[in-house]
Amino acid sequence: MIVRIMGEGQVKLDDSHFAELNKLDDELLEEMENGDEPGFRRTLEALLDAVHRLGAPVEDDFLEPSELILPERDATIEEVRAMLSDDGLFPGV
C-alpha cells in the first residue's frame, strides 16, 4: 500500500505491518476522544515514525496515487479529526 504523509512524501508499506500501526491508530483515537494533547502529540509522532521505519520511501518520480493519506507532524487534534473515518486513520486495514 502507498501511504502519503502530508509534507513528507510517500512510503510503500507491506500489509503485514498494519497490525502494529492499527495499535498506534487506536491509541491516537483514544487520546483525541479524551482531549489528551500531550498523548496525541506523542502517539502521532510514533505513528509517523513507525510508517517511515516499517516502509520504504517511494521515489519522487513515482506517479501512482496514495491509497492512504496521513496528517503532517504538526497537525492539530481538530485537523486529524477531520481526516478520520469511523475506523481511524487506517480504515478497513
PDB file of C-alpha atoms in Angstrom:
ATOM      1  CA  MET A   1       0.000   0.000   0.000  1.00  0.00           C
ATOM      2  CA  ILE A   2       1.218   3.501  -0.819  1.00  0.00           C
ATOM      3  CA  VAL A   3       0.848   5.908   2.116  1.00  0.00           C
ATOM      4  CA  ARG A   4       1.359   9.664   1.901  1.00  0.00           C
ATOM      5  CA  ILE A   5       2.404  11.606   4.957  1.00  0.00           C
ATOM      6  CA  MET A   6       1.454  15.196   4.305  1.00  0.00           C
ATOM      7  CA  GLY A   7       4.578  17.320   3.962  1.00  0.00           C
ATOM      8  CA  GLU A   8       6.899  14.286   3.957  1.00  0.00           C
ATOM      9  CA  GLY A   9       6.167  12.287   0.822  1.00  0.00           C
ATOM     10  CA  GLN A  10       5.083   8.730   0.061  1.00  0.00           C
ATOM     11  CA  VAL A  11       6.038   5.406   1.651  1.00  0.00           C
ATOM     12  CA  LYS A  12       5.301   1.867   0.460  1.00  0.00           C
ATOM     13  CA  LEU A  13       4.070  -0.331   3.307  1.00  0.00           C
ATOM     14  CA  ASP A  14       3.612  -4.073   3.330  1.00  0.00           C
ATOM     15  CA  ASP A  15       0.234  -5.222   4.676  1.00  0.00           C
ATOM     16  CA  SER A  16       1.991  -7.253   7.376  1.00  0.00           C
ATOM     17  CA  HIS A  17       2.733  -4.021   9.286  1.00  0.00           C
ATOM     18  CA  PHE A  18      -0.847  -2.872   9.697  1.00  0.00           C
ATOM     19  CA  ALA A  19      -1.468  -4.679  12.993  1.00  0.00           C
ATOM     20  CA  GLU A  20       1.289  -2.630  14.648  1.00  0.00           C
ATOM     21  CA  LEU A  21       0.112   0.583  13.007  1.00  0.00           C
ATOM     22  CA  ASN A  22      -3.502  -0.075  13.979  1.00  0.00           C
ATOM     23  CA  LYS A  23      -2.477  -0.261  17.659  1.00  0.00           C
ATOM     24  CA  LEU A  24      -0.991   3.219  17.394  1.00  0.00           C
ATOM     25  CA  ASP A  25      -4.045   4.403  15.462  1.00  0.00           C
ATOM     26  CA  ASP A  26      -6.318   3.117  18.250  1.00  0.00           C
ATOM     27  CA  GLU A  27      -4.203   4.916  20.873  1.00  0.00           C
ATOM     28  CA  LEU A  28      -4.384   8.114  18.837  1.00  0.00           C
ATOM     29  CA  LEU A  29      -8.183   7.869  18.628  1.00  0.00           C
ATOM     30  CA  GLU A  30      -8.473   7.360  22.381  1.00  0.00           C
ATOM     31  CA  GLU A  31      -6.227  10.329  23.115  1.00  0.00           C
ATOM     32  CA  MET A  32      -8.239  12.501  20.754  1.00  0.00           C
ATOM     33  CA  GLU A  33     -11.510  11.457  22.395  1.00  0.00           C
ATOM     34  CA  ASN A  34     -10.056  12.257  25.832  1.00  0.00           C
ATOM     35  CA  GLY A  35      -8.569  15.577  24.705  1.00  0.00           C
ATOM     36  CA  ASP A  36      -5.105  14.363  25.728  1.00  0.00           C
ATOM     37  CA  GLU A  37      -2.969  16.795  23.708  1.00  0.00           C
ATOM     38  CA  PRO A  38       0.439  15.570  25.005  1.00  0.00           C
ATOM     39  CA  GLY A  39      -0.540  11.926  24.407  1.00  0.00           C
ATOM     40  CA  PHE A  40      -1.917  12.805  20.964  1.00  0.00           C
ATOM     41  CA  ARG A  41       1.372  14.538  20.014  1.00  0.00           C
ATOM     42  CA  ARG A  42       3.475  11.626  21.266  1.00  0.00           C
ATOM     43  CA  THR A  43       1.366   8.976  19.505  1.00  0.00           C
ATOM     44  CA  LEU A  44       1.114  10.903  16.228  1.00  0.00           C
ATOM     45  CA  GLU A  45       4.925  11.170  16.178  1.00  0.00           C
ATOM     46  CA  ALA A  46       5.235   7.458  16.994  1.00  0.00           C
ATOM     47  CA  LEU A  47       2.752   6.536  14.248  1.00  0.00           C
ATOM     48  CA  LEU A  48       4.505   8.589  11.575  1.00  0.00           C
ATOM     49  CA  ASP A  49       7.925   7.360  12.703  1.00  0.00           C
ATOM     50  CA  ALA A  50       6.650   3.758  12.500  1.00  0.00           C
ATOM     51  CA  VAL A  51       5.408   4.295   8.945  1.00  0.00           C
ATOM     52  CA  HIS A  52       8.872   5.502   7.944  1.00  0.00           C
ATOM     53  CA  ARG A  53      10.636   2.714   9.872  1.00  0.00           C
ATOM     54  CA  LEU A  54       8.438  -0.089   8.505  1.00  0.00           C
ATOM     55  CA  GLY A  55       8.018   1.240   4.977  1.00  0.00           C
ATOM     56  CA  ALA A  56      10.236   2.069   2.054  1.00  0.00           C
ATOM     57  CA  PRO A  57      10.404   5.576   0.590  1.00  0.00           C
ATOM     58  CA  VAL A  58       8.795   5.990  -2.802  1.00  0.00           C
ATOM     59  CA  GLU A  59      10.895   7.700  -5.448  1.00  0.00           C
ATOM     60  CA  ASP A  60       9.945  11.317  -6.219  1.00  0.00           C
ATOM     61  CA  ASP A  61       9.129  10.457  -9.845  1.00  0.00           C
ATOM     62  CA  PHE A  62       6.645   7.694  -8.832  1.00  0.00           C
ATOM     63  CA  LEU A  63       3.235   8.727 -10.189  1.00  0.00           C
ATOM     64  CA  GLU A  64       0.777   6.343  -8.527  1.00  0.00           C
ATOM     65  CA  PRO A  65      -1.890   7.757  -6.204  1.00  0.00           C
ATOM     66  CA  SER A  66      -1.656   7.255  -2.457  1.00  0.00           C
ATOM     67  CA  GLU A  67      -4.107   4.746  -1.014  1.00  0.00           C
ATOM     68  CA  LEU A  68      -3.944   6.374   2.399  1.00  0.00           C
ATOM     69  CA  ILE A  69      -3.109   9.921   3.500  1.00  0.00           C
ATOM     70  CA  LEU A  70      -1.777  10.647   6.973  1.00  0.00           C
ATOM     71  CA  PRO A  71      -1.577  14.062   8.635  1.00  0.00           C
ATOM     72  CA  GLU A  72       1.569  16.124   8.936  1.00  0.00           C
ATOM     73  CA  ARG A  73       3.528  16.015  12.183  1.00  0.00           C
ATOM     74  CA  ASP A  74       2.304  19.356  13.472  1.00  0.00           C
ATOM     75  CA  ALA A  75      -1.383  18.709  12.696  1.00  0.00           C
ATOM     76  CA  THR A  76      -3.835  19.660  15.431  1.00  0.00           C
ATOM     77  CA  ILE A  77      -6.346  17.307  17.002  1.00  0.00           C
ATOM     78  CA  GLU A  78      -9.071  19.107  15.055  1.00  0.00           C
ATOM     79  CA  GLU A  79      -7.230  18.699  11.742  1.00  0.00           C
ATOM     80  CA  VAL A  80      -6.678  14.996  12.359  1.00  0.00           C
ATOM     81  CA  ARG A  81     -10.296  14.530  13.470  1.00  0.00           C
ATOM     82  CA  ALA A  82     -11.407  15.967  10.092  1.00  0.00           C
ATOM     83  CA  MET A  83      -9.328  13.294   8.296  1.00  0.00           C
ATOM     84  CA  LEU A  84     -10.704  10.347  10.271  1.00  0.00           C
ATOM     85  CA  SER A  85     -13.183   7.729   9.253  1.00  0.00           C
ATOM     86  CA  ASP A  86     -15.055   5.690  11.863  1.00  0.00           C
ATOM     87  CA  ASP A  87     -12.102   3.261  11.797  1.00  0.00           C
ATOM     88  CA  GLY A  88      -9.395   5.873  12.420  1.00  0.00           C
ATOM     89  CA  LEU A  89      -6.604   6.852  10.058  1.00  0.00           C
ATOM     90  CA  PHE A  90      -6.261   3.260   8.815  1.00  0.00           C
ATOM     91  CA  PRO A  91      -9.829   2.451   7.742  1.00  0.00           C
ATOM     92  CA  GLY A  92     -10.601  -1.119   6.798  1.00  0.00           C
ATOM     93  CA  VAL A  93      -6.988  -2.191   7.247  1.00  0.00           C
TER      94      VAL A  93
END
